[in-house]
Short mmCIF file of C-alpha atoms and ligand atoms in Angstrom, two decimals:
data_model
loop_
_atom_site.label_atom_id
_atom_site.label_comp_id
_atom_site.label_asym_id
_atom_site.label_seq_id
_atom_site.Cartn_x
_atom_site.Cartn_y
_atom_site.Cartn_z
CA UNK E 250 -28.13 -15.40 -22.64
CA UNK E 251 -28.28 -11.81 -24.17
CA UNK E 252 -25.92 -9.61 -23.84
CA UNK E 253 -26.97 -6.83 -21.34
CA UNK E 254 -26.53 -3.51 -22.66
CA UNK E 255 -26.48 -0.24 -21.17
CA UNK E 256 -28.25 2.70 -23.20
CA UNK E 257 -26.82 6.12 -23.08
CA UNK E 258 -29.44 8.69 -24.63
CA UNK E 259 -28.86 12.20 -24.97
CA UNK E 260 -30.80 15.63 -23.96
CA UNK E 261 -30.42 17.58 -27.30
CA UNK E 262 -31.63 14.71 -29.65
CA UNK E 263 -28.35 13.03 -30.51
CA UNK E 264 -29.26 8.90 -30.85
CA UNK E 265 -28.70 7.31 -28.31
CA UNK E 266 -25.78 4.43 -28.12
CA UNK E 267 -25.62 1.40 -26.48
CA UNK E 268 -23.12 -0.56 -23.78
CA UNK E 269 -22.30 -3.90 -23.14
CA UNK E 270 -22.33 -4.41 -18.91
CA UNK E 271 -19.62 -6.80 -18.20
CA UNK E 272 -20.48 -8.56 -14.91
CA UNK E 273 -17.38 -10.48 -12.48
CA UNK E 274 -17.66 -12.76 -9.81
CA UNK E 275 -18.21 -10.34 -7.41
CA UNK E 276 -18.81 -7.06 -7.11
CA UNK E 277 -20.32 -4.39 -9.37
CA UNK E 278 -20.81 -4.96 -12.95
CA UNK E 279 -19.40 -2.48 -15.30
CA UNK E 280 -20.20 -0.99 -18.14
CA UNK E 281 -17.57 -1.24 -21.18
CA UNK E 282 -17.32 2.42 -22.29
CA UNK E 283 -14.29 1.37 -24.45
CA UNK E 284 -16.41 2.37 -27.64
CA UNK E 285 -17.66 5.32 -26.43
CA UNK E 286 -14.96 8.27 -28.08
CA UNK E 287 -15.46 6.09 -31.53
CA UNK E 288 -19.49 5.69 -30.75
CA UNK E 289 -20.13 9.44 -29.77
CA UNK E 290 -16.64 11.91 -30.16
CA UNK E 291 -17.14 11.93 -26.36
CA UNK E 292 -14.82 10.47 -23.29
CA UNK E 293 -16.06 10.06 -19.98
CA UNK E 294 -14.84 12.41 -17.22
CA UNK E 295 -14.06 10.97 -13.72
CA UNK E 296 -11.30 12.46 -11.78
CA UNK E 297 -9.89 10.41 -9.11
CA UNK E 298 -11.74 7.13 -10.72
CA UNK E 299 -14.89 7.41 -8.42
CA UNK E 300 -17.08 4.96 -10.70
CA UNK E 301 -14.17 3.57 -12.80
CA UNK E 302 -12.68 0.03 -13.14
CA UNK E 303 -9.08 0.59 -14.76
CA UNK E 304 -8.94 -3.17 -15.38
CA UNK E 305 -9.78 -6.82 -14.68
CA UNK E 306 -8.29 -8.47 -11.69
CA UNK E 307 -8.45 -11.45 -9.90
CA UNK E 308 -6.39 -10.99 -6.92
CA UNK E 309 -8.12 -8.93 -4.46
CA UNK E 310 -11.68 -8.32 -3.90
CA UNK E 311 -13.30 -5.71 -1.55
CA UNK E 312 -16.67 -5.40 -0.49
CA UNK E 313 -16.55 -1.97 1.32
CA UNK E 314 -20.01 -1.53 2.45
CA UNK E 315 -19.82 -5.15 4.30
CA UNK E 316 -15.96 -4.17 4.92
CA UNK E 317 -14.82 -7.56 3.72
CA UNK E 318 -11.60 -7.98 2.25
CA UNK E 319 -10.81 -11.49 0.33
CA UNK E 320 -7.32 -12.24 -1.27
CA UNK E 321 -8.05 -14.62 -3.82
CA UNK E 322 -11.15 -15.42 -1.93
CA UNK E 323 -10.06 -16.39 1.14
CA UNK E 324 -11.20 -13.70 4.45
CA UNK E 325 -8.02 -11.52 5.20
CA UNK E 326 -8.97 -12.49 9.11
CA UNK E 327 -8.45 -16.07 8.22
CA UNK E 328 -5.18 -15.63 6.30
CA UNK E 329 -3.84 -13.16 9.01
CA UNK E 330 -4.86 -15.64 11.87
CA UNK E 331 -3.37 -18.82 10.22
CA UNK E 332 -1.00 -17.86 7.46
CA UNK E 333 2.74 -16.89 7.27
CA UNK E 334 4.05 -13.62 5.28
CA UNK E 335 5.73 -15.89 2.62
CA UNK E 336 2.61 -17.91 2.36
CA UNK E 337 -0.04 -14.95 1.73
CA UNK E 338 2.85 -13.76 -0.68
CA UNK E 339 2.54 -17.40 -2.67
CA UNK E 340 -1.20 -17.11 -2.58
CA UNK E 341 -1.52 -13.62 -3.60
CA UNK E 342 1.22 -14.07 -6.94
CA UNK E 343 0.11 -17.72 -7.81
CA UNK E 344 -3.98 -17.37 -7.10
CA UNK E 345 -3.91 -20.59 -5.00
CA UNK E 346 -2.28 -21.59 -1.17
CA UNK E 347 0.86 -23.50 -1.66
CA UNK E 348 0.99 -27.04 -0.38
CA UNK E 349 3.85 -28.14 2.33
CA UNK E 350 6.38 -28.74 -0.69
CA UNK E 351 5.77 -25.96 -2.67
CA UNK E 352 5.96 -23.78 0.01
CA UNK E 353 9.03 -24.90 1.64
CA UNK E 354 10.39 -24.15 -2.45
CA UNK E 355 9.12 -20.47 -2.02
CA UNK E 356 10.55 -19.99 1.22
CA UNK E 357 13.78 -21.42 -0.18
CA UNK E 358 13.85 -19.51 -3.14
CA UNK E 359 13.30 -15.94 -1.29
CA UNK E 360 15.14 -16.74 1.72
CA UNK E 361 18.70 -17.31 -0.73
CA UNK E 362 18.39 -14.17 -2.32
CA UNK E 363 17.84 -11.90 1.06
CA UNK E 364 21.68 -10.39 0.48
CA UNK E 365 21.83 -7.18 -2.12
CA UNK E 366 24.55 -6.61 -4.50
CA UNK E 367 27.69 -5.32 -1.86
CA UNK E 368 28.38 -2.14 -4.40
CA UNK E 369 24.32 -1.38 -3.39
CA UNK E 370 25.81 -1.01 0.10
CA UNK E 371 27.73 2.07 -1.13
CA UNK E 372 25.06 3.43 -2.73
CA UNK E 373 23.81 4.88 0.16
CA UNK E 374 26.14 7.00 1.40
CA UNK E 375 24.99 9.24 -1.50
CA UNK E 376 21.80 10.01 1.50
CA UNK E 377 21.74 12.50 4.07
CA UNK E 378 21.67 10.50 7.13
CA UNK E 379 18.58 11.95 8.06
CA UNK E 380 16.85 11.45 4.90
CA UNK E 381 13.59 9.93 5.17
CA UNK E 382 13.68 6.35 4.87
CA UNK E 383 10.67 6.36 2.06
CA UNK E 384 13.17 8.83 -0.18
CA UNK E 385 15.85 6.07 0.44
CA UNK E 386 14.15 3.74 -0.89
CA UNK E 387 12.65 5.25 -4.28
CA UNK E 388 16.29 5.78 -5.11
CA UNK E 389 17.52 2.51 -4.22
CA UNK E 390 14.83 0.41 -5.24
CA UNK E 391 14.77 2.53 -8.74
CA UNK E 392 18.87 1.61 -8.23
CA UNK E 393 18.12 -2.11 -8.53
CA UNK E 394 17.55 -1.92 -12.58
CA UNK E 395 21.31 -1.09 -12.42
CA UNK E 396 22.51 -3.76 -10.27
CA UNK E 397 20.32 -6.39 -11.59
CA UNK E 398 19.88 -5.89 -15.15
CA UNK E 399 19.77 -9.34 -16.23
CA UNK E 400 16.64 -9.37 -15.20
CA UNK E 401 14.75 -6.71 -16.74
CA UNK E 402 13.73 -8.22 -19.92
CA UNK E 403 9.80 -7.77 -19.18
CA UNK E 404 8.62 -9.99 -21.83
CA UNK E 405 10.61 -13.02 -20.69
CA UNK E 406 8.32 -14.68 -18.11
CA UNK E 407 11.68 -16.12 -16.65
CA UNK E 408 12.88 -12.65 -16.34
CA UNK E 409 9.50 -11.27 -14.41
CA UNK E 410 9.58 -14.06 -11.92
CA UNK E 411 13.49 -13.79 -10.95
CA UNK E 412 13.19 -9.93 -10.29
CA UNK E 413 9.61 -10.86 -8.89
CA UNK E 414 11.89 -13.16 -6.14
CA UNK E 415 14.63 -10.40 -6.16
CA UNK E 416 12.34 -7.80 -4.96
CA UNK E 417 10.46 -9.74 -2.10
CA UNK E 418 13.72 -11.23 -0.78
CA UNK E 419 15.93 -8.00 -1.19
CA UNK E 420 12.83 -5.71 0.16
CA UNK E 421 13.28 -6.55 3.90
CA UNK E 422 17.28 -6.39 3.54
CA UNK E 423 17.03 -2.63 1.63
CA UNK E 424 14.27 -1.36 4.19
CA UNK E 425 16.83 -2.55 7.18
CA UNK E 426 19.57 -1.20 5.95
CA UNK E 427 17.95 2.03 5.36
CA UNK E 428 17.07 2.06 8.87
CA UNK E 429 20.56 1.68 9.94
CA UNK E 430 22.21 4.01 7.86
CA UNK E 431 19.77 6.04 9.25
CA UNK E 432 21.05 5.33 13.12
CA UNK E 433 24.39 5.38 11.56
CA UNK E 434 24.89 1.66 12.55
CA UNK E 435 26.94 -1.17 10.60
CA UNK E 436 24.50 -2.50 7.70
CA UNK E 437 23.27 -6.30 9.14
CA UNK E 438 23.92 -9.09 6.59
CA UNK E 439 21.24 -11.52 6.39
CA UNK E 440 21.00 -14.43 8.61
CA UNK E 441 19.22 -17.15 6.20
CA UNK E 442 18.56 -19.59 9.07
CA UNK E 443 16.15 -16.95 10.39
CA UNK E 444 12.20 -16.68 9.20
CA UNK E 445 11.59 -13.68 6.83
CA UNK E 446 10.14 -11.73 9.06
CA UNK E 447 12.41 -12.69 11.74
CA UNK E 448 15.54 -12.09 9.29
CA UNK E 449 14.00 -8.09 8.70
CA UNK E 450 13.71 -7.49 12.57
CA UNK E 451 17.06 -9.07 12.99
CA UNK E 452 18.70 -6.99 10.70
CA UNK E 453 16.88 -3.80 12.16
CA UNK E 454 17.39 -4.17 15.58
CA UNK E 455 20.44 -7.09 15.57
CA UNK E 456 24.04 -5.39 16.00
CA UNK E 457 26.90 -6.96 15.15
CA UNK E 458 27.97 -6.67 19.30
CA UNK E 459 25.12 -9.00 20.74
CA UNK E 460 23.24 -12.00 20.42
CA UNK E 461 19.64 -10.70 18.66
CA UNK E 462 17.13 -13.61 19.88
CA UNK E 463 13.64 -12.92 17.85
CA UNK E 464 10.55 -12.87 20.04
CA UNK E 465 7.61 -15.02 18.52
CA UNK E 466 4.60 -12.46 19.96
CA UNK E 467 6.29 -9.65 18.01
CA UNK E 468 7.63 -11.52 15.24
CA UNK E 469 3.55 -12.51 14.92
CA UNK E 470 2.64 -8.93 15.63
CA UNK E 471 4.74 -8.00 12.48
CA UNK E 472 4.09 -10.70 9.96
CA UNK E 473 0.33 -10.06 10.48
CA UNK E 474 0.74 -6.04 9.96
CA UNK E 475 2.65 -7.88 6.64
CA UNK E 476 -0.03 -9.94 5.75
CA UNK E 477 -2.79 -7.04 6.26
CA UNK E 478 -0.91 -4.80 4.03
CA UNK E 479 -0.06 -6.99 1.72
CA UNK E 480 -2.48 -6.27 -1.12
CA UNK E 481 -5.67 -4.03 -1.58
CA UNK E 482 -6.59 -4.19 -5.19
CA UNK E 483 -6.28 -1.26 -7.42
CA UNK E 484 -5.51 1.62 -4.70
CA UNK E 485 -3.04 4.57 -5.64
CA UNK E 486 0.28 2.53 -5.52
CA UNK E 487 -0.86 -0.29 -7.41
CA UNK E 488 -2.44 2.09 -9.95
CA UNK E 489 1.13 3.81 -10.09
CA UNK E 490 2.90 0.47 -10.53
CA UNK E 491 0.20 -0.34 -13.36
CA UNK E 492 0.60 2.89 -15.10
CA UNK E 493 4.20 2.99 -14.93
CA UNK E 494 4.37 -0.84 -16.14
CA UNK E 495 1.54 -0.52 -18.94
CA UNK E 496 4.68 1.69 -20.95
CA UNK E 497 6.58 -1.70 -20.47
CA UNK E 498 9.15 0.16 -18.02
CA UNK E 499 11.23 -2.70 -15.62
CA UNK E 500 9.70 -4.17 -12.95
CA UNK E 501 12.96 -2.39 -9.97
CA UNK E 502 11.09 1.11 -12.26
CA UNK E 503 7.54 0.46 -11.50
CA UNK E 504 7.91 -0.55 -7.95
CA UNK E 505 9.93 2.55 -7.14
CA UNK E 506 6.87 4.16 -8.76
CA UNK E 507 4.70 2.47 -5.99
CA UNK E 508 6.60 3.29 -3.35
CA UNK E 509 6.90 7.21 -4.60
CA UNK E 510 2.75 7.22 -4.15
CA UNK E 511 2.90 4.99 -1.32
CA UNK E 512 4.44 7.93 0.31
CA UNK E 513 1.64 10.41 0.37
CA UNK E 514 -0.66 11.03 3.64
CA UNK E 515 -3.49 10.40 2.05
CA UNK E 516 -2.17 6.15 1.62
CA UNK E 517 0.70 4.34 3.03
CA UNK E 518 2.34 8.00 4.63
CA UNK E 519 -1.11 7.86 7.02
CA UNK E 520 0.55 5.18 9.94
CA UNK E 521 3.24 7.85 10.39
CA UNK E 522 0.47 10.66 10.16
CA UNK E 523 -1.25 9.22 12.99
CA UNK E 524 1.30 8.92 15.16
CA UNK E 525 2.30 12.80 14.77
CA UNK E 526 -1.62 13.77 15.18
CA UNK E 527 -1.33 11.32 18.46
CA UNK E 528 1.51 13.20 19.54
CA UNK E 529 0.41 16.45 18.78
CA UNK E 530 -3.32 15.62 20.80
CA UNK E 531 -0.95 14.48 23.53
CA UNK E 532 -3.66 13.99 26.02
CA UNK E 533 -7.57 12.46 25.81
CA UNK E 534 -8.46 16.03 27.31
CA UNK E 535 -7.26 17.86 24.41
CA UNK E 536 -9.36 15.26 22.19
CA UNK E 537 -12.69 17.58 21.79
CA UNK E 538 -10.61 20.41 21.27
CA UNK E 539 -8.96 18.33 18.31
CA UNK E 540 -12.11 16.86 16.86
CA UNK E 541 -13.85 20.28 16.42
CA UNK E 542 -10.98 21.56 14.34
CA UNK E 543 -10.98 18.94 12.04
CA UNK E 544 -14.79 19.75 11.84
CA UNK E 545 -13.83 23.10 10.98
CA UNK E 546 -13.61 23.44 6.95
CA UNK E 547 -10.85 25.98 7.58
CA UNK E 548 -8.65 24.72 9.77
CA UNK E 549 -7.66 21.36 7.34
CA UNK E 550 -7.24 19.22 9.95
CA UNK E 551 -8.05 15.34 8.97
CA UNK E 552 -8.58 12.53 11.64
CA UNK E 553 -5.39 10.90 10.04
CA UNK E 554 -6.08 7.21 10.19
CA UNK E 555 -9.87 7.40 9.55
CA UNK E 556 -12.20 7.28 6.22
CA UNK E 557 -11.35 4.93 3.13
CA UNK E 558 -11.96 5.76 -0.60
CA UNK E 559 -13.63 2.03 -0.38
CA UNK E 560 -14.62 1.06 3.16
CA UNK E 561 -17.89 2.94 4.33
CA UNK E 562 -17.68 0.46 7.30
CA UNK E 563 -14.99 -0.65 9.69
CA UNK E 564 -11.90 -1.25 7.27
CA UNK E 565 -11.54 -5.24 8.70
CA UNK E 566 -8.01 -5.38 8.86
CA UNK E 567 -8.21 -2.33 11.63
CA UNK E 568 -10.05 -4.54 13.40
CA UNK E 569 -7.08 -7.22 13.23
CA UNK E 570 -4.67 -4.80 14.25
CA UNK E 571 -6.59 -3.61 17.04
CA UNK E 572 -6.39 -6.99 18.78
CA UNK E 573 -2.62 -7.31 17.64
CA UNK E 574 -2.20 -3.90 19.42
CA UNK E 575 -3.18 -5.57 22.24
CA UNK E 576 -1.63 -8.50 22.09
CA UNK E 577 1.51 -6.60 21.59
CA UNK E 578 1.39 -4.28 24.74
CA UNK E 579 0.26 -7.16 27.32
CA UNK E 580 3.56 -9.09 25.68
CA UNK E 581 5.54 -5.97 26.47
CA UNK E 582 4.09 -5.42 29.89
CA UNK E 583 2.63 -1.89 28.12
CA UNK E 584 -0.99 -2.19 28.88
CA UNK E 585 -1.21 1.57 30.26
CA UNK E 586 0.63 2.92 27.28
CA UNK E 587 -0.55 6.32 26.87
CA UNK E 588 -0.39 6.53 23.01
CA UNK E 589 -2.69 3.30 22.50
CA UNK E 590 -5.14 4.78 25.62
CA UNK E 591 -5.43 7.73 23.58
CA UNK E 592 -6.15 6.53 20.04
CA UNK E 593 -8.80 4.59 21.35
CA UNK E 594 -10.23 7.34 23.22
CA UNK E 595 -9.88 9.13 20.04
CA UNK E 596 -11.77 6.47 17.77
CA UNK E 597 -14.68 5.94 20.46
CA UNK E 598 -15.42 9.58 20.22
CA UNK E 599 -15.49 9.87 16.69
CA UNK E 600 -17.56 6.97 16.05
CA UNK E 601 -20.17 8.69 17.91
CA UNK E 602 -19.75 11.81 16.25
CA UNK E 603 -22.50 13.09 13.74
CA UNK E 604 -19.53 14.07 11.54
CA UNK E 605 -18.27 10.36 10.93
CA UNK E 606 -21.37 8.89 11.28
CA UNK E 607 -22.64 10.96 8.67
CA UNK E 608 -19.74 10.33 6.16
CA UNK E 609 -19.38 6.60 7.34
CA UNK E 610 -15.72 7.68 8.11
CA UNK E 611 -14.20 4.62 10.45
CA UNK E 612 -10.94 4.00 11.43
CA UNK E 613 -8.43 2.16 8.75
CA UNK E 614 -5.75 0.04 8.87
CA UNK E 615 -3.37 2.52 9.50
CA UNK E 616 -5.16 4.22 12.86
CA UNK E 617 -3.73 1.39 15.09
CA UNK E 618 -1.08 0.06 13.14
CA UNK E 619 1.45 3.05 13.83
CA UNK E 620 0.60 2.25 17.63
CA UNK E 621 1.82 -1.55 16.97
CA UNK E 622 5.17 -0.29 15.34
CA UNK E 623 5.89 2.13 17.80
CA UNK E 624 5.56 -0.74 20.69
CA UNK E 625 7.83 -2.84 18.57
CA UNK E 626 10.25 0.04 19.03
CA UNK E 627 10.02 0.73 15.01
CA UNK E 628 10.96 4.51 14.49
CA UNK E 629 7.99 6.74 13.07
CA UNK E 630 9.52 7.34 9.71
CA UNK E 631 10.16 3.85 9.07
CA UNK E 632 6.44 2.98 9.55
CA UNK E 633 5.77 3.79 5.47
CA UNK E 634 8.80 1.98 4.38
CA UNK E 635 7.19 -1.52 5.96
CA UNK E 636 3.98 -0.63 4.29
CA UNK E 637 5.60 -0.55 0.78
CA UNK E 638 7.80 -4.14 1.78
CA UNK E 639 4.72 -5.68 2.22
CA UNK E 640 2.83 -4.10 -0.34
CA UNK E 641 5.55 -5.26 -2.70
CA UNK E 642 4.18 -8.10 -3.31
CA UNK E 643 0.77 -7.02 -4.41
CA UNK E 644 2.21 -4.59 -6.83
CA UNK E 645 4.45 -7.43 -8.24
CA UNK E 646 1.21 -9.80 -8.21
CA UNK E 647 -1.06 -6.76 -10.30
CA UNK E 648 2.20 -6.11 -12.25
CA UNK E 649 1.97 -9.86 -13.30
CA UNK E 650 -1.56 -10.02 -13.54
CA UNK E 651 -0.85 -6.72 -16.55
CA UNK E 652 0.78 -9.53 -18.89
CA UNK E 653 -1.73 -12.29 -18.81
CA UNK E 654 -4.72 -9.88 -19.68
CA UNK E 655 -5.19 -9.30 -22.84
CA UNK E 656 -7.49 -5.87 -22.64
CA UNK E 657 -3.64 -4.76 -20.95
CA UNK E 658 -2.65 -1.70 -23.06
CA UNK E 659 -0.83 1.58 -22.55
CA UNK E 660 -2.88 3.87 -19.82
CA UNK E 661 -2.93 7.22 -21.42
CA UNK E 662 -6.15 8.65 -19.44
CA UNK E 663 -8.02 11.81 -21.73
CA UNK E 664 -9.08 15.53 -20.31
CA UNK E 665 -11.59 18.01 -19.76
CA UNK E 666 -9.60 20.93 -21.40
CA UNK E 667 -10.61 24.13 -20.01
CA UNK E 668 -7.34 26.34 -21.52
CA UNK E 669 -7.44 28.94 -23.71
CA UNK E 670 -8.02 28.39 -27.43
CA UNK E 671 -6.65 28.65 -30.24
CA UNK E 672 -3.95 31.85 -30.27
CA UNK E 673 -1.34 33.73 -32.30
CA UNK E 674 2.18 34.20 -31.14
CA UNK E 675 3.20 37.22 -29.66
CA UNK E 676 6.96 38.75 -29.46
CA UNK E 677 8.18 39.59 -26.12
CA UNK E 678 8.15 43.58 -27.16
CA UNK E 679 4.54 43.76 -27.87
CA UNK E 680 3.02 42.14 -25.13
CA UNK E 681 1.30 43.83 -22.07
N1 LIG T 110 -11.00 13.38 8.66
C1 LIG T 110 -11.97 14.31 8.50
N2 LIG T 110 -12.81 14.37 7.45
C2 LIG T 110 -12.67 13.41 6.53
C3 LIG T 110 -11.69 12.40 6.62
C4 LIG T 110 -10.84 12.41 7.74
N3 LIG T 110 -9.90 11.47 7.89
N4 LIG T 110 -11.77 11.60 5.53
C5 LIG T 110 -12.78 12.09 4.77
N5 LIG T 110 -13.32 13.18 5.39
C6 LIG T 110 -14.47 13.97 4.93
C7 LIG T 110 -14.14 14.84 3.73
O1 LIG T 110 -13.72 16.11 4.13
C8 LIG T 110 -15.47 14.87 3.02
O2 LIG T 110 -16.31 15.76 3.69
P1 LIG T 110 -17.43 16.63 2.86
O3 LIG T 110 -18.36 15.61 2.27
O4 LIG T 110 -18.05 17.50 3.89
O5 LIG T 110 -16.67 17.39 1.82
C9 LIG T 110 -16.05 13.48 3.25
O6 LIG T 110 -15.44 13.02 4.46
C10 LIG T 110 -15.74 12.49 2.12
O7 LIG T 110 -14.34 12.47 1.95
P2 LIG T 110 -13.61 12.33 0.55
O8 LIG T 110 -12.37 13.16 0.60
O9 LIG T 110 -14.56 12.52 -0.57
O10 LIG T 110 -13.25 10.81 0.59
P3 LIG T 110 -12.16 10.12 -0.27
O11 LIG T 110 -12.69 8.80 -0.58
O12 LIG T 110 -11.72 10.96 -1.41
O13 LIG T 110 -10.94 10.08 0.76
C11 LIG T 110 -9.19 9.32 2.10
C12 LIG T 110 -10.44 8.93 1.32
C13 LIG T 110 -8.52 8.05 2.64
C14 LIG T 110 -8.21 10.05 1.19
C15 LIG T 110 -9.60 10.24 3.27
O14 LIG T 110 -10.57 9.62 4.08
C16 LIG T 110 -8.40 10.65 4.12
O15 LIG T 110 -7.63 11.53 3.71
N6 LIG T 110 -8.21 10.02 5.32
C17 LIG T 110 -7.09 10.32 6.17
C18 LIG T 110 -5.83 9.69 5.62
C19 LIG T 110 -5.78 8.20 5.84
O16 LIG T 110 -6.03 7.71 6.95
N7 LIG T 110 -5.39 7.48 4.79
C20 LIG T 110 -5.17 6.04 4.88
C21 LIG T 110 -6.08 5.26 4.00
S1 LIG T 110 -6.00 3.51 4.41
C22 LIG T 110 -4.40 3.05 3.99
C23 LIG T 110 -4.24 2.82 2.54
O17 LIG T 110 -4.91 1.90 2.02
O18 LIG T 110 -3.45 3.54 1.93
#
C-alpha cells in the first residue's frame, strides 16, 4: 500500500511539504513531523503536548472518549477484578500474563529483595520528622544510585532488570519506613512470608509490640488501588522518567524524577488534594456554596479529583474504586462515613452541572481513592507516596520500553522565543 502522506501548504506561497502518517494498533495515527525543521526551517509549537506523541509504546493504551483503559490489551476492570499487584507488574514489564511458574519466579525474585541496604536506614534521620513523605522519598529513592551502584550500568540489560527488581521490591519497604519515621516509630523489617501488598501494610501499620494479622478485604482494597495506578501511558511522571532517562541518567535518577512530578496537584498530589477540599467543604450543605466558587474564574478553586488531560468520560478506574470504596466501608462497619457521603454528594452535583457537562469534566481516579486510603487508616500525606509505589512499575516498564526503540534519542524539546534580540553590553555605570 502507499504510503499516506500528510501535506502541509503554506499562506504566503512557500511549497508546500509533505508527511508520512504513521498509523498503530489503536488509536490516532500520527503524523511524523521529524523532517519538518530540515523540510521547512520551522518546528512545531505545542505546549503541554496537546496533539503530540513523544514516542511509540506498547504498554498502555487509552481510549478517553470511550474511557477505556487496556494494559497490554487486556481491560484494567478485568486485571483489577482477577489479577494480583505482582502479576499486573509482570504483565505490564514483560507485555504478556505470566503463567503459574513464571509467576511464582517473579514473586520470588521481588519478595527476596524487600529489605534496603541497613546504612539507608540512617539516611533518614537527615528528614524533619514532619517532612512530607513525597520529599522523603525523592531523596531516598535518588539515594539508591549510592547504595546500589552495581547496578547502574544502563546499557547492560542485566543491570536494568536487577535495579528494575530492586526498585519494585525496595518501593513498598522505603514508602513504609517513611511513614514510620514519620510517626516516629521503629522502622518494620520485612516479613517475606507475607504477600507484597500484605508485607507494605504490615510494615506500615505492624509494630514490633503486637501480632499484625493482614485483613484480606483491605489487603484487596489496596492491591486493586495498586493495580489501577499502576500505569497510564505517557502522563507527566512517565514523561519525566523518559526525559530524565533519554540523557542515559540511572534508572534510582529517573524514578526519583517521577516521583518529583508525581508530586504536583495537578497528577499523583490530587488523592491528597481531595481529601483537604473534602475537609474544607465539611458538610453536603456547604457543597453549592463550593461549586460556585470553583465556577468563579477568580476565585481558582478546582474540583480536585475531577477532569483528565485524556478522559472526556468517566476515567474507568474511578469507577473501580468507587465500588472498592464501598466494599471497604461495609468491611469496616463505615457505611455512614461522612467523608465518602459527601464526595458522592459532591460528584452527583457536578455531573449535573452545565459547567462539567460542558467541559466533559468527570471524576478521576483520584476523587474516591483518597476516601479508600483514609478508611484503611492511611494518613493524607502518604496517599501520593502509594501512587508513585505503584506507578513504579510503569515508569520502569516505559523506561525499558526507551532501550528497545530505536527512534529513542535524547528529548531536547525547541521554543517559541519571544526575548529580546540581539543587544550590546552595557557597564553597570551607564545604565538607567
Ligand atoms: N475543576 C474546575 N474546572 C476544571 C477542572 C476542575 N477539576 N479541570 C478542568 N477544568 C476546566 C478548566 O478551567 C478549563 O476551563 P475553560 O475551558 O473555561 O478555561 C477546562 O475545564 C479545560 O481544562 P484544561 O485545564 O484545559 O484541561 P487539562 O487537560 O489541561 O487539565 C487536569 C487536566 C487534570 C490538569 C485538570 O482537569 C485538573 O487540574 N484537575 C484537578 C486535579 C486532578 O484531579 N488531577 C488528577 C488527574 S488523574 C490522576 C493522574 O493521572 O495523575
Amino acid at each position: 500500500m502507499a504510503e499516506k502522506l500528510a501535506t502541509l501548504s503554506f499562506s504566503d506561497g512557500k511549497p508546500s511539504v509533505d508527511f508520512p502518517v504513521l498509523g498503530g494498533t489503536m488509536g490516532p495515527e500520527v503524523i511524523d513531523v521529524r523532517a519538518l525543521y530540515a523540510k521547512t526551517g520551522m518546528f512545531t509549537y505545542d505546549p503541554g503536548y496537546l496533539s503530540t506523541a513523544s514516542t511509540r509504546s506498547k504498554i498502555t493504551y487509552i481510549d478517553g472518549d470511550e474511557g477505556i483503559l487496556l494494559y497490554r490489551g487486556y481491560p484494567i476492570e478485568q486485571l483489577a477484578e482477577r489479577c494480583s499487584f505482582l502479576e499486573v507488574a509482570y504483565l505490564i514489564l514483560n507485555g504478556e500474563l505470566p503463567n503459574k511458574q513464571q509467576l511464582e519466579q517473579f514473586v520470588d525474585i521481588v519478595v527476596h529483595h524487600t529489605m534496603v541496604h541497613e546504612q539507608l536506614s540512617r539516611f533518614y534521620s537527615g528528614f524533619r520528622r514532619d517532612a512530607h513523605p513525597m520529599a522523603v522519598l525523592c531523596g531516598v529513592i535518588g539515594a539508591l544510585s549510592a547504595f546500589y551502584h552495581d547496578s547502574i550500568d544502563i546499557n547492560d540489560p542485566r543491570s536494568r532488570d536487577i535495579s528494575a527488581f530492586r526498585l519494585i521490591a525496595k518501593l513498598p519497604t522505603i514508602t513504609a519506613m517513611t511513614y514510620k519515621y514519620n510517626v516516629g516509630q521503629p522502622f518494620m523489617y520485612p516479613k517475606n512470608s507475607l504477600s507484597y501488598v500484605e508485607n507494605f501494610l504490615y510494615m506500615t501499620f505492624g509494630t514490633p509490640c503486637e501480632e499484625w494479622k493482614p485483613n484480606p478485604v483491605l489487603t484487596r482494597a489496596m492491591e486493586r488501588i495498586l493495580i489501577l495506578h499502576a500505569d497510564h501511558e505517557q502522563n507527566a511522571s512517565t514523561s519525566t522518567v523518559r526525559l530524565a532517562g533519554s540523557t542515559g541518567a540511572n534508572p534510582f535518577a529517573c524514578i526519583a524524577a517521577g516521583v518529583a512530578s508525581l508530586w504536583g496537584p495537578a497528577h499523583g498530589g490530587a488523592n491528597e488534594a481531595v481529601l483537604k477540599m473534602l475537609d474544607q467543604i465539611g458538610d453536603a450543605k456547604h457543597i453549592p456554596e463550593f461549586i460556585k466558587r470553583v465556577k468563579d474564574r477568580e476565585d481558582h478553586s478546582m474540583l480536585m479529583g475531577f477532569g483528565h488531560r485524556v478522559y472526556k468520560n468517566y476515567d474507568p478506574r474511578a469507577r473501580i474504586i468507587q465500588k472498592t470504596c464501598h466494599e471497604v466501608l461495609e468491611e469496616l462497619d463505615l457505611k455512614d462515613d461522612k467523608l465518602f457521603k459527601l464526595a458522592m454528594a459532591l460528584e452527583k452535583v457536578a455531573l449535573e452541572d452545565d459547567y462539567f457537562i460542558k467541559r466533559k469534566l468527570y471524576p478521576n481516579v483520584d476523587f474516591y481513592s483518597g476516601v479508600v486510603y483514609k478508611a484503611l487508616g492511611i494518613p493524607v500525606p502518604l496517599f501520593t507516596a502509594i501512587f508513585a509505589l505503584a506507578r513504579t512499575v510503569g515508569w520502569i516498564a516505559q523506561w525499558n520500553e526507551m532501550f528497545s526503540d530505536p527512534d529513542s534519542k535524547l528529548n531536547r524539546p525547541r521554543q517559541l522565543f519571544t526575548g529580546p534580540t540581539t543587544r550590546d553590553f552595557v557597564p553597570v555605570e551607564k545604565r538607567k
